[in-house]
Coordinates of C-alpha atoms and ligand atoms in Angstrom, one line a residue:
M160 CA -0.2 0.0 0.0
T161 CA 1.6 3.4 -1.2
D162 CA 1.8 6.1 1.5
H163 CA -1.1 8.0 -0.2
R164 CA -3.3 5.1 0.1
R165 CA -2.7 4.4 3.7
K166 CA -3.2 8.3 4.5
K167 CA -6.8 7.9 2.7
A168 CA -7.6 4.7 4.5
G169 CA -7.0 6.1 7.7
A170 CA -9.2 9.1 6.8
A171 CA -11.8 6.8 6.1
G172 CA -11.4 5.1 9.3
E173 CA -11.8 8.3 11.6
N174 CA -15.0 9.4 10.0
G175 CA -16.6 6.6 11.9
T176 CA -19.3 6.0 9.1
S177 CA -18.6 2.0 8.6
S178 CA -20.1 1.8 5.1
L179 CA -17.2 4.3 4.2
Q180 CA -14.3 2.2 5.3
P181 CA -12.5 1.4 2.2
K182 CA -11.7 -2.0 3.8
P183 CA -11.9 -4.0 0.7
V184 CA -8.9 -2.7 -0.5
V185 CA -6.3 -5.4 -0.8
T186 CA -2.7 -5.0 -1.0
D187 CA -0.5 -7.1 -3.7
E188 CA -0.8 -11.0 -2.7
E189 CA 2.8 -11.2 -3.9
P190 CA 5.1 -8.9 -2.4
Q191 CA 8.1 -10.9 -2.9
F192 CA 7.2 -10.3 -6.7
I193 CA 6.8 -6.6 -6.5
N194 CA 10.3 -5.6 -7.2
L195 CA 10.0 -7.8 -10.1
R196 CA 7.4 -6.1 -11.8
P197 CA 8.2 -4.1 -14.8
K198 CA 7.9 -0.3 -13.9
S199 CA 7.4 1.2 -17.0
L200 CA 5.8 0.0 -20.4
A201 CA 9.7 0.5 -22.0
E202 CA 10.4 -2.3 -19.5
Y203 CA 7.5 -4.4 -20.1
I204 CA 8.4 -7.4 -22.1
G205 CA 5.7 -8.9 -24.9
Q206 CA 2.3 -8.0 -25.6
P207 CA 3.5 -5.6 -28.4
E208 CA 0.0 -4.6 -29.5
V209 CA -1.3 -4.3 -25.9
V210 CA 1.5 -2.3 -25.2
E211 CA 1.3 0.0 -28.3
T212 CA -2.4 0.5 -27.5
L213 CA -1.5 1.9 -24.0
S214 CA 1.3 4.3 -25.0
I215 CA -0.7 5.8 -27.4
A216 CA -3.9 6.2 -24.9
I217 CA -1.5 7.4 -22.5
E218 CA 0.0 10.2 -24.7
A219 CA -3.2 11.1 -26.0
A220 CA -4.7 11.7 -22.6
R221 CA -1.5 13.4 -21.3
Q222 CA -1.7 15.7 -24.0
R223 CA -5.2 16.7 -23.6
K224 CA -5.0 16.5 -19.8
E225 CA -7.6 14.6 -19.4
P226 CA -8.2 10.8 -17.5
L227 CA -7.7 7.8 -19.4
D228 CA -10.9 6.0 -20.7
H229 CA -11.6 2.8 -18.4
I230 CA -9.5 -0.4 -19.5
L231 CA -10.3 -3.9 -19.4
F232 CA -7.6 -6.8 -19.5
H233 CA -8.8 -10.4 -19.7
A234 CA -6.1 -13.0 -19.7
P235 CA -5.4 -16.4 -17.7
P236 CA -3.6 -15.7 -14.5
G237 CA 0.1 -14.6 -14.3
L238 CA 0.3 -13.1 -17.9
G239 CA 0.5 -9.1 -16.4
K240 CA -3.1 -7.5 -16.0
T241 CA -2.0 -6.1 -12.3
T242 CA 1.4 -5.0 -13.6
L243 CA 0.1 -2.9 -16.4
A244 CA -2.5 -1.8 -13.9
H245 CA 0.6 -0.3 -11.9
I246 CA 2.5 0.6 -15.0
I247 CA -0.1 2.7 -16.4
A248 CA -0.7 4.5 -13.2
Q249 CA 3.1 5.3 -12.8
E250 CA 3.2 6.6 -16.7
M251 CA 0.3 8.7 -15.7
G252 CA 1.6 10.1 -12.6
V253 CA -1.7 8.9 -10.5
N254 CA -2.7 7.0 -7.4
I255 CA -3.9 3.3 -7.7
T256 CA -6.1 1.6 -5.4
V257 CA -6.4 -2.3 -5.6
T258 CA -9.5 -4.6 -5.1
S259 CA -11.0 -7.4 -6.4
G260 CA -14.5 -8.3 -7.3
P261 CA -15.1 -10.9 -4.3
A262 CA -13.8 -8.4 -1.6
L263 CA -16.6 -6.1 -2.6
E264 CA -19.7 -7.5 -1.0
K265 CA -21.9 -4.3 -0.8
G266 CA -22.5 -1.1 -2.5
G267 CA -21.1 0.8 0.4
D268 CA -17.8 -1.3 0.2
L269 CA -17.5 -0.1 -3.5
L270 CA -18.7 3.5 -2.0
G271 CA -16.0 3.9 0.4
I272 CA -13.5 3.5 -2.2
L273 CA -14.9 5.4 -4.7
T274 CA -15.4 8.6 -2.7
H275 CA -11.7 8.8 -1.8
L276 CA -10.3 8.7 -5.2
E277 CA -9.2 11.9 -7.4
D278 CA -9.2 13.1 -10.5
G279 CA -7.6 10.7 -12.7
D280 CA -7.0 8.4 -9.9
I281 CA -7.0 4.6 -11.0
L282 CA -9.1 2.0 -9.6
F283 CA -8.0 -1.5 -10.3
I284 CA -10.5 -4.3 -9.6
D285 CA -9.1 -7.8 -9.9
E286 CA -11.4 -10.6 -11.1
I287 CA -14.1 -8.1 -11.8
H288 CA -16.3 -10.7 -13.3
R289 CA -16.8 -11.7 -9.8
L290 CA -18.7 -8.7 -8.5
P291 CA -21.9 -9.3 -6.7
R292 CA -24.8 -8.1 -9.0
V293 CA -25.6 -5.1 -6.6
V294 CA -21.9 -3.7 -6.5
E295 CA -21.8 -4.1 -10.5
E296 CA -25.2 -1.8 -10.6
F297 CA -23.3 0.9 -8.4
L298 CA -20.4 0.7 -10.8
Y299 CA -22.3 1.6 -14.2
P300 CA -23.3 5.3 -13.1
A301 CA -19.8 6.0 -11.8
M302 CA -18.3 4.6 -14.7
E303 CA -20.3 6.6 -17.1
D304 CA -21.1 9.7 -15.0
F305 CA -18.6 10.1 -12.3
A306 CA -21.7 9.7 -9.8
V307 CA -23.5 7.2 -7.5
D308 CA -26.8 7.1 -6.2
F309 CA -26.7 5.8 -2.4
I310 CA -30.0 4.6 -1.0
F311 CA -30.1 4.5 2.8
D312 CA -32.4 2.4 4.6
K313 CA -35.4 0.3 3.2
G314 CA -39.0 0.7 2.5
V315 CA -40.8 4.3 3.8
H316 CA -37.7 5.3 5.0
A317 CA -35.9 5.0 2.6
R318 CA -33.7 8.0 1.3
S319 CA -31.5 8.6 -1.8
H320 CA -28.5 10.4 -2.1
R321 CA -26.4 11.1 -5.2
Y322 CA -22.5 11.3 -4.8
R323 CA -20.6 12.9 -7.0
L324 CA -17.1 11.3 -7.6
A325 CA -13.8 12.5 -8.9
R326 CA -13.2 11.5 -12.9
F327 CA -11.3 8.1 -11.8
V328 CA -10.2 5.7 -14.1
L329 CA -11.4 2.1 -13.9
I330 CA -9.1 -0.6 -14.7
G331 CA -10.8 -4.2 -14.6
A332 CA -9.0 -7.6 -14.8
T333 CA -10.6 -11.0 -15.8
T334 CA -10.0 -14.2 -16.5
R335 CA -13.2 -14.9 -17.9
A336 CA -14.5 -12.0 -20.1
G337 CA -17.7 -14.1 -20.9
L338 CA -18.8 -13.8 -17.3
L339 CA -19.2 -10.4 -17.7
S340 CA -22.4 -8.6 -18.1
A341 CA -22.8 -7.3 -21.5
P342 CA -23.9 -3.4 -20.0
L343 CA -20.2 -3.6 -17.8
R344 CA -18.3 -4.8 -20.9
E345 CA -19.5 -2.1 -22.9
R346 CA -18.5 0.5 -20.6
F347 CA -15.1 -0.1 -21.1
G348 CA -13.2 2.3 -24.0
I349 CA -10.4 -0.3 -24.4
F350 CA -10.6 -3.8 -23.7
R351 CA -7.3 -5.9 -24.5
D352 CA -6.7 -9.4 -24.3
L353 CA -3.2 -10.8 -23.4
D354 CA -1.7 -13.7 -24.9
F355 CA 0.8 -16.4 -23.7
Y356 CA 4.1 -15.5 -23.9
S357 CA 6.6 -16.8 -26.5
E358 CA 9.7 -18.6 -25.5
D359 CA 12.2 -15.6 -26.3
E360 CA 9.9 -13.6 -24.2
L361 CA 10.1 -15.7 -21.0
V362 CA 13.7 -16.0 -21.7
R363 CA 14.2 -12.5 -21.5
I364 CA 11.8 -12.2 -18.2
A365 CA 13.7 -15.1 -16.9
K366 CA 17.0 -13.3 -17.4
R367 CA 15.9 -9.8 -16.0
S368 CA 14.0 -11.7 -13.0
A369 CA 17.6 -13.6 -12.5
S370 CA 19.8 -10.1 -12.8
L371 CA 17.1 -8.5 -10.2
L372 CA 17.6 -11.5 -7.7
N373 CA 21.3 -11.7 -8.3
I374 CA 20.7 -15.0 -9.6
Q375 CA 23.4 -16.7 -11.9
I376 CA 21.8 -18.1 -14.7
N377 CA 22.9 -19.1 -18.3
T378 CA 21.2 -19.0 -21.7
D379 CA 20.4 -22.8 -21.6
G380 CA 19.3 -22.7 -18.1
A381 CA 16.6 -19.5 -19.0
Y382 CA 15.5 -21.7 -21.9
E383 CA 15.0 -24.3 -20.0
I384 CA 12.7 -22.5 -17.2
A385 CA 11.0 -20.7 -20.2
R386 CA 10.0 -24.1 -22.0
R387 CA 8.5 -25.2 -18.5
S388 CA 6.6 -21.8 -17.7
R389 CA 3.3 -22.5 -19.5
G390 CA 3.8 -19.4 -21.4
T391 CA 3.4 -17.5 -18.0
P392 CA 5.6 -14.7 -16.5
R393 CA 4.5 -15.6 -12.6
I394 CA 5.8 -19.4 -13.4
V395 CA 9.1 -18.0 -14.9
N396 CA 9.7 -16.2 -11.4
R397 CA 8.3 -18.9 -9.3
L398 CA 10.4 -21.6 -11.0
L399 CA 13.2 -19.3 -10.9
K400 CA 13.1 -19.2 -7.4
R401 CA 12.9 -22.9 -6.8
V402 CA 15.6 -23.6 -9.0
R403 CA 17.9 -21.2 -7.5
D404 CA 17.4 -23.1 -3.8
F405 CA 18.5 -26.1 -6.1
A406 CA 21.4 -24.5 -7.6
Q407 CA 22.2 -23.3 -4.3
V408 CA 22.1 -26.7 -2.2
R409 CA 23.0 -29.2 -4.8
G410 CA 24.9 -27.2 -7.3
D411 CA 27.3 -24.5 -7.5
G412 CA 24.8 -21.6 -7.3
T413 CA 24.8 -21.2 -11.4
I414 CA 21.4 -22.1 -13.0
R415 CA 22.2 -24.3 -16.1
K416 CA 19.9 -26.5 -18.0
K417 CA 20.5 -29.6 -16.2
T418 CA 20.0 -27.6 -12.8
V419 CA 16.8 -26.8 -14.2
Q420 CA 15.7 -30.4 -15.3
E421 CA 16.4 -31.8 -12.0
A422 CA 14.9 -29.2 -9.8
L423 CA 11.8 -29.3 -11.6
E424 CA 11.5 -32.9 -11.8
L425 CA 11.6 -32.7 -8.2
E426 CA 8.7 -30.1 -8.3
G427 CA 6.8 -32.6 -10.6
V428 CA 7.0 -30.0 -13.6
D429 CA 7.5 -31.8 -16.5
E430 CA 9.5 -30.8 -19.8
K431 CA 6.6 -29.2 -21.3
G432 CA 5.4 -27.4 -18.0
L433 CA 2.6 -29.6 -17.4
T434 CA 2.0 -29.6 -13.5
M435 CA 0.7 -32.5 -11.5
L436 CA -2.6 -31.1 -11.7
D437 CA -2.5 -30.6 -15.6
R438 CA -1.5 -34.0 -15.6
K439 CA -4.2 -35.6 -13.6
F440 CA -6.8 -33.6 -15.6
L441 CA -5.6 -34.9 -19.0
K442 CA -5.4 -38.6 -17.3
A443 CA -8.8 -38.3 -15.8
I444 CA -10.5 -37.6 -19.3
I445 CA -8.3 -40.4 -20.8
D446 CA -9.2 -42.9 -18.0
F447 CA -12.8 -42.4 -16.6
Y448 CA -14.1 -41.1 -20.4
R449 CA -12.0 -42.5 -23.1
G450 CA -10.4 -39.4 -24.2
G451 CA -13.5 -37.3 -24.1
P452 CA -15.8 -35.4 -24.3
A453 CA -16.4 -35.0 -20.9
G454 CA -18.2 -32.2 -19.3
I455 CA -16.2 -29.8 -17.1
E456 CA -18.5 -30.4 -13.9
A457 CA -18.0 -34.4 -14.3
I458 CA -14.3 -33.8 -14.5
A459 CA -14.2 -31.4 -11.7
A460 CA -16.0 -34.1 -9.3
T461 CA -13.8 -36.9 -11.0
L462 CA -10.9 -35.0 -9.4
Q463 CA -12.4 -33.4 -6.5
E464 CA -11.4 -29.9 -7.9
E465 CA -13.2 -26.7 -8.3
S466 CA -14.4 -26.6 -11.7
D467 CA -13.4 -22.7 -12.0
T468 CA -9.5 -23.4 -11.4
L469 CA -9.7 -26.0 -14.0
V470 CA -11.5 -23.4 -16.4
D471 CA -9.5 -20.5 -15.1
V472 CA -5.9 -22.1 -14.7
V473 CA -5.6 -25.6 -16.2
E474 CA -7.6 -25.3 -19.5
P475 CA -5.9 -22.2 -21.2
Y476 CA -2.5 -23.4 -21.5
L477 CA -3.7 -27.1 -22.5
L478 CA -5.7 -25.5 -25.2
K479 CA -3.2 -23.3 -26.3
V480 CA -0.8 -26.1 -26.9
G481 CA -3.4 -28.6 -28.4
F482 CA -3.5 -31.0 -25.5
L483 CA -7.3 -30.4 -25.3
T484 CA -10.1 -29.2 -27.6
R485 CA -13.4 -27.8 -26.3
T486 CA -16.3 -29.2 -28.4
S487 CA -20.2 -28.4 -27.7
A488 CA -20.2 -32.0 -26.2
G489 CA -17.3 -31.4 -23.7
R490 CA -13.8 -31.5 -23.4
K491 CA -11.5 -33.8 -25.6
V492 CA -8.0 -35.0 -25.0
T493 CA -6.0 -34.8 -28.3
E494 CA -3.8 -37.4 -30.0
K495 CA -0.8 -35.2 -29.1
A496 CA -1.8 -35.5 -25.3
Y497 CA -1.5 -39.2 -26.0
R498 CA 1.7 -39.0 -27.5
H499 CA 2.8 -36.8 -24.6
F500 CA 2.2 -39.3 -22.3
G501 CA 3.6 -42.1 -24.4
L502 CA 0.2 -43.7 -24.5
P503 CA -1.1 -45.7 -27.5
V504 CA -3.4 -43.8 -29.5
Q505 CA -6.8 -45.8 -29.2
Q506 CA -7.5 -47.2 -32.9
G507 CA -10.3 -44.9 -34.5
L508 CA -10.6 -42.3 -31.9
F509 CA -9.0 -39.6 -33.7
K510 CA -10.6 -40.5 -36.8
K511 CA -12.7 -37.7 -38.7
P512 CA -15.9 -38.9 -39.0
K513 CA -17.1 -39.6 -42.5
P514 CA -19.3 -37.0 -44.3
Ligands
LIG760 P1 -1.9 -11.5 -13.6 O1 -2.6 -9.9 -12.9 O2 -2.3 -11.4 -14.8 O3 -2.5 -12.5 -12.5 P2 0.8 -10.1 -12.7 O4 0.9 -8.8 -13.4 O5 0.5 -10.1 -11.2 O6 -0.5 -11.0 -13.5 O7 1.9 -10.6 -13.1 C1 2.5 -12.1 -12.6 C2 4.3 -11.5 -12.1 O8 4.7 -11.8 -13.4 C3 4.4 -10.0 -11.9 O9 4.7 -10.3 -10.4 C4 5.8 -9.7 -12.6 O10 6.4 -9.8 -11.9 C5 5.4 -10.7 -13.7 N1 5.6 -10.3 -14.9 C6 4.1 -10.3 -15.5 N2 4.4 -9.5 -16.9 C7 5.4 -9.1 -17.2 C8 6.5 -8.6 -18.2 N3 5.7 -8.6 -19.4 N4 7.9 -8.5 -18.1 C9 8.4 -9.2 -16.7 N5 7.8 -9.5 -15.9 C10 6.2 -9.7 -16.0

């Protein structure tokens, strides 16, 4: 939490109105990664189209001395949505307040935050698709007219009060754009998808993080980490730290290809970057549903996992690398996945139906 935000939170606490206390503001969940976040668009690796869209929007808003349009980022976890929100705040020279959809339970929670924002300030709502409906409805006039109508009490005692807000900028992040209601989606001026990162981009991220953390890594080692990171910068950073421990205790401290292979075998991360959960997911479809199609709820029940975790965390990368397909009848494991596991491809299973 920045000093500025701490000051604001304190001020709200003192006025004694519980509905105005901005308690749902959450701090970054991964403080150890804060110093690994790129601080400017120039430092940001990958996503060239998104970076260009943002730099044009930022430059134009700066020239006009106006706040930015509201921005929505859609991507699987760990691809850089939060990082971009912080960079935008940095580049615009404004404060950022961070919260998340599930943390905002009531309209009052949101109001408490909105009334403490100043002109141009950024409100970042992570997992915005999980905002409760009542809170979402508060957001519509806030985003469009920079005002909210707050109703006190119920029935005959009901009173309404219109709060004028500063011209804030909402940045929403979601792993499931499809779950956002159309009225909310339409209120964002800029809507960008982030894609998985290429191997070369992940190598640059691994080398950058290694240098910030003072870790010795050679190019082969960086490539091996990149190949096993499921196209995701957050995983690069996580694996880098695990392999660093291994290199320090079992090796000479430098991360090489072999160190990565040995360390990650212990972690259950295979040469394609699949984790235990990825493999369990694919194996469940193969073993219990003859390769599919199988419905996501049925697979989740078999694995005793939340279907949301499977849809948000597991599936996007398996779809991307072609180990899984999604059909109207359900999820199907591909021939490529059978081969990855060294399993015989069942005769006829992957033949195209005759027209
Ligand atoms: P998300 O909000 O999409 O879940 P984050 O923005 O929290 O993802 O990113 C996860 C981590 O990955 C961050 O801590 C940051 O260090 C790193 N990261 C993300 N994008 C990049 C990038 N383009 N270059 C370097 N590091 C990145």
